[in-house]
Amino acid sequence: MSKQKRKSDCPINFALEIFGDRWTFLIVRDLMFKNKHYYGEFLGMEEKIATNILADRLILLEENGIVTRTIDEAHNSKKIYRLTKKGIDLLPLLTEAILWSAKYDKSTAADSKFIRKAKKDRVGLYAEISESLK
Amino acid sequence: MSKQKRKSDCPINFALEIFGDRWTFLIVRDLMFKNKHYYGEFLGMEEKIATNILADRLILLEENGIVTRTIDEAHNSKKIYRLTKKGIDLLPLLTEAILWSAKYDKSTAADSKFIRKAKKDRVGLYAEISESLK
DNA sequence: ATTTGCTACTTGTAAAAAACAAGTAGTTAA
DNA sequence: TTAACTACTTGTTTTTTACAAGTAGCAAAT
């Protein structure tokens, strides 16, 4: 999945050209909600991403300005991945996806506390999570 | 892209297993915002979807309860595609995607009137569009 | 000082999906 | 009765994904 010329300037298409695959959003999810920061942590995700796909998607996410990659000062062999502002700004999109899935998937594993808070106090929820990502 | 067992019950993954590709959301976009209802109309989209991909995605969207397919009574050779309630409920998700892309894509083709309305009166916008889809 | 293991990858290959070009079957219109 | 339209299907090539294995840099343990 390398850089190609865009199919259109439609905003939906813009988002799809970054996130229109099975894996990219799962990495963002782990960064956003599961406090994961290392390659090895993403590799451990429930959905079992392959090593090459993970490496590829991390590069793309960095190229698209959604995550940063820095060296862990305590352990030189480790790299820390973090969401940028642009990445954190995906929170409303992720939240709507979660709400939609929770509504229509009978066997959803969505966190009911999250759903309740999202319905009652969206602004507060966003503030809380944004704060946790600083 | 046929039916396979799910990788997880995570709500993000649930959405991705339906929409995690380059094309499915573009069809939903055309149904939601561009008043398209026929195979031939989708085929004419700016992004140039291939005939086999379109046919496949329409089947999947129907299987997932997001669109209905009915025969046009006036023209027996035509089929009408419409969003279901489940499909219309994707509106907040699509809207957040549009807002995010409009914010971060310098050359976005996002409709500025839509963006303004979405920022000022989300509820009103949703009501307006939902009404137009009945 | 050297093996052992951890971390973050890369490489090779098979399988699956997408892209592209062409063809087909059932209307409808001329 | 032919021509055109509509919604597809089929075949082939190209691209992407999945899976298994290997590698390079660092750190701790023997």
XYZ file of C-alpha atoms (C1' of nucleotides) in Angstrom:
328
model
C 0.000 0.000 0.000
C 2.345 2.736 -1.182
C 1.613 6.357 -2.025
C -0.423 6.695 -5.162
C -2.260 9.613 -6.690
C -5.613 10.194 -5.071
C -8.761 9.003 -6.694
C -10.597 12.190 -5.702
C -10.575 15.102 -3.265
C -13.807 13.968 -1.620
C -13.356 14.059 2.169
C -14.743 10.554 2.568
C -12.244 9.326 0.025
C -9.439 11.212 1.786
C -10.162 9.322 4.992
C -10.484 6.026 3.119
C -7.116 6.420 1.443
C -5.568 6.414 4.920
C -7.935 4.142 6.839
C -9.598 2.063 4.120
C -8.168 -1.272 5.177
C -8.718 -3.881 7.860
C -5.924 -2.890 10.231
C -5.029 0.785 10.436
C -7.910 1.749 12.697
C -7.153 -1.118 15.067
C -3.729 0.380 15.700
C -5.286 3.793 16.297
C -7.799 2.151 18.633
C -5.000 0.618 20.692
C -3.207 3.962 20.872
C -6.383 5.823 21.751
C -8.122 3.539 24.214
C -5.709 0.855 25.319
C -2.690 2.882 26.242
C -0.399 0.925 23.917
C 2.836 2.511 22.744
C 5.173 -0.243 21.518
C 5.395 -2.415 18.431
C 5.268 -5.517 20.574
C 2.102 -4.317 22.279
C 0.305 -3.812 18.967
C 1.502 -7.213 17.872
C -0.322 -8.656 20.853
C -3.717 -7.317 19.794
C -6.641 -9.712 19.894
C -7.073 -9.612 16.124
C -3.514 -10.874 15.493
C -1.952 -8.470 13.034
C 0.990 -9.841 11.019
C 4.438 -8.353 11.626
C 4.897 -6.979 8.130
C 1.433 -5.429 8.029
C 2.029 -3.775 11.400
C 5.400 -2.386 10.322
C 3.870 -1.111 7.085
C 0.887 0.541 8.772
C 3.057 2.231 11.401
C 5.124 3.772 8.608
C 1.984 4.956 6.822
C 0.505 6.370 10.019
C 3.724 8.267 10.633
C 3.886 9.471 7.018
C 0.337 10.732 7.349
C 1.130 12.619 10.531
C -1.133 10.552 12.744
C 1.528 9.009 14.966
C 5.052 9.943 16.008
C 7.854 7.467 16.557
C 10.482 8.291 19.180
C 13.247 6.328 20.854
C 12.595 5.210 24.407
C 15.331 6.907 26.424
C 15.421 4.180 29.046
C 15.780 1.401 26.478
C 17.521 2.281 23.256
C 16.135 -0.729 21.497
C 12.540 0.377 22.034
C 10.505 2.858 20.049
C 7.541 4.733 21.427
C 4.517 5.391 19.259
C 2.150 8.230 20.147
C -0.870 9.873 18.576
C -0.398 13.403 17.265
C -3.089 16.084 17.515
C -4.278 14.921 14.103
C -4.527 11.416 15.480
C -6.289 12.445 18.676
C -8.759 14.351 16.516
C -9.970 10.994 15.211
C -11.669 10.433 18.556
C -15.138 11.614 17.466
C -14.948 9.386 14.399
C -13.898 6.373 16.462
C -16.605 7.134 18.999
C -19.338 7.209 16.370
C -18.056 3.930 14.979
C -18.213 2.367 18.426
C -21.737 3.676 19.036
C -22.959 2.396 15.679
C -21.432 -1.038 16.189
C -22.682 -1.269 19.761
C -26.171 -0.536 18.492
C -26.174 -3.085 15.694
C -23.909 -5.890 16.872
C -25.701 -8.254 19.197
C -22.462 -9.769 20.425
C -20.544 -6.522 20.772
C -17.744 -6.287 23.291
C -18.180 -2.522 23.530
C -17.589 -1.144 27.006
C -21.004 -0.204 28.386
C -19.551 2.513 30.584
C -18.015 4.123 27.514
C -21.314 3.914 25.639
C -23.230 5.476 28.509
C -20.762 8.307 28.901
C -20.655 8.903 25.145
C -24.424 9.259 25.050
C -24.695 11.443 28.133
C -21.643 13.651 28.024
C -19.770 13.522 24.748
C -17.735 16.655 25.475
C -16.667 15.369 28.866
C -15.672 12.022 27.425
C -13.562 13.642 24.722
C -11.855 15.897 27.270
C -11.118 12.945 29.532
C -9.581 10.808 26.813
C -7.667 13.680 25.208
C -6.195 14.443 28.619
C -5.127 10.823 29.094
C -3.182 10.962 25.827
C -0.959 13.899 26.706
C -14.337 -10.492 0.490
C -16.728 -13.213 1.577
C -18.119 -13.993 5.005
C -15.463 -15.250 7.394
C -15.416 -15.699 11.129
C -14.791 -12.454 12.978
C -11.402 -11.593 14.294
C -12.925 -10.127 17.463
C -16.089 -8.647 18.947
C -14.490 -5.229 19.333
C -16.878 -2.580 18.000
C -14.160 -0.945 15.917
C -13.382 -4.301 14.382
C -17.092 -4.911 13.755
C -17.285 -1.738 11.688
C -14.038 -2.560 9.898
C -15.225 -5.994 8.862
C -18.008 -4.260 6.923
C -16.336 -1.020 5.867
C -12.623 -1.811 6.014
C -11.939 -1.414 2.323
C -11.510 1.341 -0.205
C -14.974 1.296 -1.734
C -17.869 0.416 0.551
C -18.111 3.822 2.190
C -18.057 5.570 -1.174
C -21.259 3.746 -2.101
C -22.822 4.721 1.231
C -21.701 8.301 0.621
C -23.455 8.360 -2.746
C -26.617 6.948 -1.206
C -26.492 9.352 1.724
C -25.462 12.628 0.157
C -25.757 12.362 -3.598
C -29.204 10.930 -3.977
C -27.997 7.993 -6.047
C -30.142 4.872 -6.252
C -29.068 2.854 -9.285
C -26.147 0.600 -10.140
C -25.348 2.763 -13.145
C -25.243 5.867 -10.985
C -22.722 4.347 -8.584
C -20.679 3.217 -11.543
C -20.434 6.846 -12.570
C -18.761 7.940 -9.328
C -15.708 10.145 -9.600
C -13.446 7.456 -8.135
C -14.322 4.947 -10.901
C -15.316 1.767 -9.148
C -15.012 -1.441 -11.199
C -18.191 -3.309 -12.124
C -17.339 -6.499 -10.258
C -16.322 -4.624 -7.106
C -19.535 -2.609 -7.184
C -21.672 -5.710 -7.634
C -19.827 -7.440 -4.801
C -20.111 -4.501 -2.390
C -23.820 -4.028 -3.106
C -24.393 -7.668 -2.200
C -22.376 -7.269 1.000
C -24.182 -4.065 1.941
C -27.492 -5.816 1.432
C -26.346 -8.884 3.393
C -25.319 -6.601 6.226
C -28.697 -4.883 6.276
C -27.373 -1.491 5.247
C -29.121 -1.219 1.893
C -32.248 -2.698 0.353
C -32.587 -3.674 -3.275
C -36.029 -3.362 -4.884
C -37.302 -3.498 -8.438
C -38.197 -0.191 -10.006
C -41.900 -0.532 -10.794
C -41.711 1.795 -13.758
C -38.778 -0.054 -15.344
C -38.528 -3.755 -14.669
C -34.894 -3.851 -15.703
C -33.862 -1.367 -13.029
C -33.163 -1.988 -9.376
C -33.412 0.657 -6.708
C -30.917 0.754 -3.864
C -31.846 2.523 -0.640
C -30.313 2.937 2.790
C -32.042 1.161 5.663
C -32.325 2.652 9.156
C -29.068 0.902 9.969
C -27.525 2.589 6.955
C -28.949 6.019 7.728
C -27.544 5.638 11.243
C -24.082 5.817 9.718
C -24.636 9.533 9.186
C -22.814 10.678 12.367
C -19.856 8.482 11.486
C -19.710 9.827 7.936
C -20.079 13.370 9.222
C -17.142 13.015 11.613
C -15.063 11.577 8.792
C -15.918 14.563 6.610
C -15.096 17.040 9.379
C -11.768 15.378 10.109
C -10.767 15.284 6.442
C -11.906 18.847 5.848
C -9.723 19.926 8.743
C -6.590 18.104 7.637
C -6.757 17.982 3.847
C -5.601 21.212 2.290
C -7.133 20.346 -1.053
C -10.405 18.999 0.286
C -13.500 19.174 -1.844
C -15.733 19.134 1.234
C -18.838 21.276 0.904
C -18.284 24.335 3.078
C -21.990 24.767 3.698
C -22.143 21.226 5.043
C -19.144 21.858 7.288
C -20.621 25.054 8.661
C -23.964 23.444 9.361
C -22.305 20.404 10.942
C -20.384 22.619 13.321
C -23.275 24.875 14.205
C -26.293 22.613 14.266
C -25.438 18.935 14.148
C -28.911 17.825 15.223
C -30.596 19.957 12.589
C -28.276 18.661 9.889
C -28.961 15.058 10.809
C -32.702 15.674 10.835
C -32.557 17.358 7.451
C -30.591 14.594 5.792
C -32.536 11.769 7.443
C -35.726 13.394 6.171
C -34.336 13.580 2.635
C -33.685 9.834 2.677
C -37.245 8.733 3.443
C 33.155 -12.389 26.820
C 29.675 -14.876 25.231
C 25.421 -16.958 24.992
C 20.461 -15.851 25.562
C 16.697 -13.260 24.898
C 14.090 -9.192 23.805
C 12.621 -5.687 20.427
C 11.635 -4.143 16.032
C 11.721 -5.158 12.222
C 12.729 -7.587 6.854
C 12.286 -11.182 3.466
C 10.129 -14.921 0.809
C 6.252 -17.191 -0.724
C 1.414 -18.592 -1.062
C -3.289 -17.079 -0.977
C -6.714 -13.638 -1.525
C -8.549 -9.480 -3.309
C -8.601 -5.677 -6.623
C -8.184 -3.843 -11.238
C -9.104 -4.128 -15.911
C -11.266 -5.784 -20.134
C -14.715 -8.257 -22.137
C -19.018 -10.707 -22.509
C -24.016 -11.815 -21.347
C -29.109 -11.874 -20.151
C -33.278 -9.478 -19.480
C -35.867 -5.394 -20.500
C -37.314 -1.196 -23.223
C -37.297 1.981 -27.135
C -36.908 2.854 -32.089
C -36.450 -6.881 -35.202
C -32.707 -4.499 -34.346
C -30.390 -1.481 -31.127
C -29.595 0.206 -26.759
C -29.826 0.154 -21.824
C -29.312 -1.971 -17.301
C -27.248 -4.874 -14.149
C -24.562 -7.759 -13.829
C -20.696 -12.199 -14.655
C -16.411 -14.106 -16.226
C -11.461 -14.363 -17.162
C -6.959 -12.659 -16.540
C -3.319 -9.735 -14.603
C -1.661 -7.043 -10.880
C -1.548 -5.778 -6.192
C -2.212 -6.678 -1.424
C -2.481 -9.675 2.507
C -1.283 -13.631 5.340
C 1.837 -16.638 7.157
C 6.387 -18.443 8.308
C 10.949 -17.605 8.896
C 15.064 -14.939 9.457
C 17.947 -10.812 10.991
C 20.195 -6.789 13.436
C 20.751 -3.999 17.538
C 20.732 -3.797 22.369
C 20.792 -5.618 27.316
C 20.974 -8.769 30.950
C 22.633 -13.239 32.710
C 26.232 -17.004 32.900
